[in-house]
Amino acid sequence: MDRVCERMREKKCVGILINPIAGMGGRVGLKGTDGMENQARALGARPAAHLRATETLCRFIQLMSQATDFPLRWLTCSGEMGEAVLKTAGIPMNVIEIVHTVTGKSSAEDTRRAVRGFMAQKVDLIVFCGGDGTARDICSVAGISVPILGIPSGVKMFSGVFATNPVRCAETMLAFLQNRLTTVQTEVLDLDEASYRAGEWKVKLYHAALTPFEPRYMQSSKALIENVDDTAIRAGIADYLLEQFQRETPALVFLGAGSTVKSVGDRWGIDKTLLGVDAVVDGECIGGDLNEQQILALLGRFKARKLVLSPIGAQGFVLGRGNSQLSPAVIRDIGCSNIIVIATPAKLAKTPVLRFDTGDAMLDRELAGDGYIRVVTGYRRRTLVKTML
Amino acid sequence: MNFLPHTETELREMLSTLGLSQLEALFADIPEHVRFPDLTLPSPLSQMELEAHLRKVAGRNANASSHECFLGAGAYHHYVPATVDYVIRRGEFFTAYTPYQPEASQGMLQAMFEYESMICQLTGMGVTNASHYDGATALAEAVRMALDLASGNRQKIVLSPAINPHYRETVRTYLHGSEVSLVGENTVPDELDSLLSQLDDQVAALVIQNPNFLGQFENITGIAEKVHQAGALLIVVADPIALGLFQSPGSYGADVVIADGQPLGIPLSFGGPYLGIFATRTTYVRHMPGRVVGETVDQSGRRGYVLTLAAREQHIRRARATSNICTNSGLMALAAATYLATLGESGLRKVAALCFHKSHYAAQQLAEKTGLEVNAHAPSKPFFKEFYVQLPRPVDEVNRILREEYGVIGGFDLGACYPGFERQMLIAVTEMNTKAAIDRLVDALVTVTR
Amino acid sequence: MPEIDYRNSEKTVYELSAVGRGTNLMPECDVPKTALPGALLRKDTETIGLPGLSELDVVRHFIHLAQRNFSVDGGFYPLGSCTMKYNPKISEACARSEGFAQSHPLQPDETVQGNLKLMHDLQEWLKEIGGFAAVSLQPTAGAQGELTALLMMRAFFRNCGETGRTQILIPDSAHGTNPASTTMAGFETLEIPSDEHGNLDLAALNAACDDTVAGLMLTNPNTLGLFERDIETIVRCVHDCGGLVYGDGANMNALAGVVRPGDLGIDVMHYNLHKTFGTPHGGGGPGSGPLGAGEKLAAYLPGPLVRRIDNVEKPDPGYMLFIPEKTIGRMNSHFGSFGVFVRAYAYILQHGAEGLKQNALHAVLNANYLREKLRGVYPLSHDRTCMHEFVLQGKIEGSSVRAVDISKRLLDYGFHPPTIYFPLIVPEALMIEPTETESKQTLDAFAEAMKAIAQEAVDRPETLHTAPHTTPVGRLDEVRAARQLKLREDDRKVKDNLNKA
Ligand SMILES: Cc1ncc(COP(=O)(O)O)c(C=O)c1O
């Protein structure tokens, strides 16, 4: 057997993680289930995560049976955090390995322990069933070293790691494990549950994450080119912005949150924070992770200013998710015409419509333009993208 | 006449599959007021009428078969071995598209791989692409590559005035959309030193042609060092036949080698299609414009070839392209590959030697018999297959007499491109010109210039 | 790195080579020799590194290679957006006439009147077919035509003092050369989305049109094979904001004799002689991309162009070259791909106006017929009457196969695959252009193959994932090719062979 084929048939390893109570809160009108499980049960909610997970895995097994000679290793937790569902789906015990045994009620700490177990075994992909909270727990350990894929079943799913439904999830799993997909960087967001229950709606950006992605085809002539990663395109965007700023020389540039804007900062040689809004003056970062007051203070000092933003998470929000420090007051002060929205074509493919939700409807309308905005998608390249309120 | 295969019955069947009664109904999307215009075109000819007509049109051209040709200046009358036309006429190559489906295009891909290998050997460079349109466009793309490598920090290109004027003009057109300035062109064509004095930290590349447009070899000693010291690239425009005998630009430090591959088995064909040769250092492979073929294996380990490195800068950052080339000169590259494989090492050396000896014989005979000055501006500079003579009369006048009275296509009028070179005729001599033909040219010029 | 298996692989010219072997086809030197300038020569020890082959070695080698190549002459080649129609053989005979093939591009005008007449007539005919004021034959391919036109627009706006026009609008279905040409010409790209019917989104176009717009590049029919129904509104919208409209004429095979782009208001357009006018693609070129321009841009065309000499005294005063008044300059060494002009000239002269129109009608018929045959087998990108080509999705319900698998499997059925993954806006796109020269039998056979493959996709998808199975090599490892670059024969192998003596 020659080695090319061997390489293609190398045993892949998947980690499966189920948050058994995910989604219960939503059905009874709670924004999330963390710490609210008993209340949810009392309101009549029943666990449903295992059903969605089973559906996904059954579909996956069915698809896999068509592919010849495709060995797979499964890692999971004991009991309802994984093992039970794998069994229901008919996966033989001899290919399953329990990396973490849950004692008592499952908790966020169990999730983190399991992920550590997965990483020790060098998993190729972590598939989880849950919502933003579960994604957050996983990423707090996995970071961007392992791609993660969510079976949608949480109450909140602002993060960019979820498949649209269990069937698509199974297809994506298979395609990724057969090396037919690449990965893309996205964000993990979550509602700040404590402040929400206190009556305040605040979606925070917590982590960058890696998730499987349909390769973006670049097409030049009739040649088909799989764009393996976004790095070159991000560099092109960064170079183009720099070129423009050299021409227009804004004194003050704010770089918004998220992985796309961060890579612009990286390209410029600035130590940009991933989660915050940073200020750049004369090519130097003069403030990282600024709050609303700090931003307003800076705006008082510099006249020529720009704000670079990129949509964050799954729903294409440019403002209003994960960047509440950019309040209506801040945006008005900066001026809508000084906002530059950037995104790679891969990201736009996931969020074809962009939204603004600053909490100020008039301002949102102004930001959304006449139904389209120009988004910088590459070097000397913009794309007209639909907006929605 | 046309090449449509459907019978009346088939046509009716197909239309009824579509639920239509006439073909025109398929075009409802087109604004009616401009649909189906009456075109004023000549009435169609049958094949034999067409052949006769085109024979007549072609018959109105003097050409290198009907006349003895001493015209070069960038396009040369060389021998085309019979194998070349035999190979490129094969429908499998001739009527294929660019090899985007490698499993069904191994023939063209392997031929391009071999072309790349042989051109690398010839130019002394590490990598070669699978062709440009012609020498001029290859040079324009080389200049763009040099600018790209300097990341926009260098905005000047030094062009030797002794580069083919059409190449220089093409470079200028290609750079219309940029802020780049071209310098050096108004220096004296024979002085490389004044060209080198233009080097500074704004220069992305210095371009020379060797042998230059006047046919002479430049004194390249130390030139690469000086260019590299200034942080610029050295781009050399070469004659592929000369490379059979003379040092390759790679051996004297060139960073990019450009040539028109026309002398390698491609007919004069009134200026096209020709072949743009582009070779560079391996380090620049990711910046090199154009397609490139690489070796790989299939699922079971068998050797095969594919278009590779498609995901280079220029393509991934689609809008950041240094090049937009799609259709190139594939078939012409195949012709060059067949030519080089047919002639081989000794054959190419021989063609180069024939060009050298015959042109020197012609120059020496002309100087001796007509007393006209040869290479007046730099008489001691060595030349390859072209040289120029100072005529006592305008070049076009002399050419008319040569053509009408002696059946000779005379040389190129340098005065048309270079001030101070009025009445200088650039004469090209190749392996196609026999001693007898050269002697006839000399005799004719003796008479004409008396 | 695994060893390469050479089973069934054709040796390279270097592997076939033997030192000292060769064909001596050059004459002996018949003039006294001159001493060679020693310092300029390749060093004695330095070989060039060309192979040593007998003439039979050469012929056999390239014939073997030819046999490993798919072509229009060999089979159905429905490669979308490439117009792989039959290339008439009579054109070859004509192009090889010595008067054409052996004439030198720098000969004086009066010695090449045949060539100038041919170029002149071709210019005139292309003007007539496209509805333009002037045509330059110079661009050597479609992509060079694009670049030329954009440079002309640049010069035009500079002359008008409108240097603020920096943007070129390009639909998201456009060919990759469009944005590439845009950047080369120093413009910026603004990509405009398509609407649900596969046409340019008019609302988006309206939002995009302002005084920073230099122009719009539009392929019509577009790369989905659909005619831009609102073409006149689109053109008006761009003109109203002061911009110009470029037509990418790659798909002109649907329109020659049907509608003249100039009549639709297009300001400048390239033709692909190697598509619409039946000249061969040559395995990657040469092509020819003449440019037609309306009144606004005609004076900017690259020269020289050909015109008739004004002389009332002579009955046939002949033709001369001239440079357009505000020309951007030349785009290549000479006149462009003259050899291709001869073939296109012969093609137009064989067809006449009615013949060209019939070609378009039949090209569109064949595409619609095939589309109808494949309806329900693969999802259609848009359910509308198409022009000369159409786009399917290479997706089958309940199967993991993709467009690439389907296309590779077609090779096993003896067909060249369609263009895949283009346009980018259709997931798993299969772009099919049958052309007018294919018979109903061929179209039916292709449809049957596509149906059989759709069934296989469900029954035995693995057969498709690993296709093709009948070609000289199987699916090739493109990742390896890019990672372990080998772009030429090893120096070592070349040297070993040459030093074996
Ligand atoms: C729509 C379109 N535009 C432009 C081109 C480029 O043409 P060329 O290959 O002649 O440069 C192509 C080529 O296939 C095409 O399909």
PDB file of C-alpha atoms and ligand atoms in Angstrom, chain A residues 219 221-222, chain B residues 97-98 100 133 291 324-328, chain C residues 80-82 140-146 173-178 219 221-223 246 248-251 270-275 281 284 287-289 389 422 431, ligand 1:
ATOM      1  CA  GLN A 219     -11.448  31.421  -9.410  1.00  0.00           C
ATOM      2  CA  SER A 221      -9.607  31.893 -15.357  1.00  0.00           C
ATOM      3  CA  LYS A 222     -11.035  28.374 -15.418  1.00  0.00           C
TER       4      LYS A 222
ATOM      5  CA  TYR B  97      -8.217  24.100 -23.914  1.00  0.00           C
ATOM      6  CA  THR B  98      -5.797  25.077 -21.158  1.00  0.00           C
ATOM      7  CA  TYR B 100      -7.390  22.531 -16.251  1.00  0.00           C
ATOM      8  CA  TYR B 133       1.805  36.348 -25.266  1.00  0.00           C
ATOM      9  CA  ARG B 291       0.790  29.504 -15.169  1.00  0.00           C
ATOM     10  CA  ASN B 324      -4.318  38.782 -15.346  1.00  0.00           C
ATOM     11  CA  ILE B 325      -3.059  36.334 -17.954  1.00  0.00           C
ATOM     12  CA  CYS B 326      -5.431  33.500 -18.806  1.00  0.00           C
ATOM     13  CA  THR B 327      -5.102  32.316 -22.397  1.00  0.00           C
ATOM     14  CA  ASN B 328      -1.349  32.390 -23.063  1.00  0.00           C
TER      15      ASN B 328
ATOM     16  CA  GLY C  80     -18.523  26.491 -20.051  1.00  0.00           C
ATOM     17  CA  SER C  81     -17.412  29.988 -21.000  1.00  0.00           C
ATOM     18  CA  CYS C  82     -14.766  28.565 -23.351  1.00  0.00           C
ATOM     19  CA  THR C 140      -3.645  38.931 -27.823  1.00  0.00           C
ATOM     20  CA  ALA C 141      -6.358  37.447 -25.614  1.00  0.00           C
ATOM     21  CA  GLY C 142      -9.559  38.342 -23.836  1.00  0.00           C
ATOM     22  CA  ALA C 143      -7.747  39.287 -20.657  1.00  0.00           C
ATOM     23  CA  GLN C 144      -5.433  41.610 -22.552  1.00  0.00           C
ATOM     24  CA  GLY C 145      -8.494  43.158 -24.177  1.00  0.00           C
ATOM     25  CA  GLU C 146      -9.876  43.868 -20.709  1.00  0.00           C
ATOM     26  CA  SER C 173     -20.609  36.327 -11.131  1.00  0.00           C
ATOM     27  CA  ALA C 174     -17.697  37.766 -13.139  1.00  0.00           C
ATOM     28  CA  HIS C 175     -14.694  35.919 -14.441  1.00  0.00           C
ATOM     29  CA  GLY C 176     -11.510  36.204 -12.364  1.00  0.00           C
ATOM     30  CA  THR C 177      -9.693  38.136 -15.057  1.00  0.00           C
ATOM     31  CA  ASN C 178     -12.059  41.118 -14.603  1.00  0.00           C
ATOM     32  CA  THR C 219     -20.416  39.834 -19.301  1.00  0.00           C
ATOM     33  CA  PRO C 221     -24.931  36.753 -21.481  1.00  0.00           C
ATOM     34  CA  ASN C 222     -23.473  36.488 -18.000  1.00  0.00           C
ATOM     35  CA  THR C 223     -21.523  33.528 -16.692  1.00  0.00           C
ATOM     36  CA  TYR C 246     -17.209  47.479 -20.704  1.00  0.00           C
ATOM     37  CA  ASP C 248     -16.655  41.100 -21.682  1.00  0.00           C
ATOM     38  CA  GLY C 249     -17.310  39.436 -25.024  1.00  0.00           C
ATOM     39  CA  ALA C 250     -16.333  35.930 -23.949  1.00  0.00           C
ATOM     40  CA  ASN C 251     -19.945  34.856 -24.460  1.00  0.00           C
ATOM     41  CA  HIS C 270     -13.377  42.491 -26.393  1.00  0.00           C
ATOM     42  CA  TYR C 271     -14.121  39.648 -28.760  1.00  0.00           C
ATOM     43  CA  ASN C 272     -12.478  36.269 -28.251  1.00  0.00           C
ATOM     44  CA  LEU C 273     -11.597  35.093 -31.740  1.00  0.00           C
ATOM     45  CA  HIS C 274     -10.621  31.783 -30.127  1.00  0.00           C
ATOM     46  CA  LYS C 275     -14.160  31.314 -28.896  1.00  0.00           C
ATOM     47  CA  HIS C 281      -7.405  27.104 -28.341  1.00  0.00           C
ATOM     48  CA  GLY C 284      -3.821  27.143 -23.668  1.00  0.00           C
ATOM     49  CA  GLY C 287      -5.764  33.521 -28.591  1.00  0.00           C
ATOM     50  CA  SER C 288      -6.824  36.889 -29.862  1.00  0.00           C
ATOM     51  CA  GLY C 289      -8.941  39.492 -28.106  1.00  0.00           C
ATOM     52  CA  GLU C 389     -24.641  27.781 -21.706  1.00  0.00           C
ATOM     53  CA  PHE C 422     -17.533  28.931 -11.669  1.00  0.00           C
ATOM     54  CA  MET C 431     -21.154  25.206 -16.204  1.00  0.00           C
TER      55      MET C 431
HETATM   56  C1  LIG D   1     -16.050  35.439 -19.088  1.00  0.00           C
HETATM   57  C2  LIG D   1     -14.617  35.467 -19.473  1.00  0.00           C
HETATM   58  N1  LIG D   1     -13.945  36.627 -19.498  1.00  0.00           N
HETATM   59  C3  LIG D   1     -12.644  36.696 -19.849  1.00  0.00           C
HETATM   60  C4  LIG D   1     -11.932  35.579 -20.207  1.00  0.00           C
HETATM   61  C5  LIG D   1     -10.466  35.704 -20.549  1.00  0.00           C
HETATM   62  O1  LIG D   1     -10.185  35.439 -21.876  1.00  0.00           O
HETATM   63  P1  LIG D   1      -8.769  34.941 -22.387  1.00  0.00           P
HETATM   64  O2  LIG D   1      -8.569  33.565 -21.893  1.00  0.00           O
HETATM   65  O3  LIG D   1      -8.865  35.004 -23.845  1.00  0.00           O
HETATM   66  O4  LIG D   1      -7.742  35.871 -21.835  1.00  0.00           O
HETATM   67  C6  LIG D   1     -12.588  34.336 -20.185  1.00  0.00           C
HETATM   68  C7  LIG D   1     -11.824  33.130 -20.554  1.00  0.00           C
HETATM   69  O5  LIG D   1     -12.072  32.066 -20.545  1.00  0.00           O
HETATM   70  C8  LIG D   1     -13.961  34.274 -19.819  1.00  0.00           C
HETATM   71  O6  LIG D   1     -14.605  33.109 -19.786  1.00  0.00           O
END
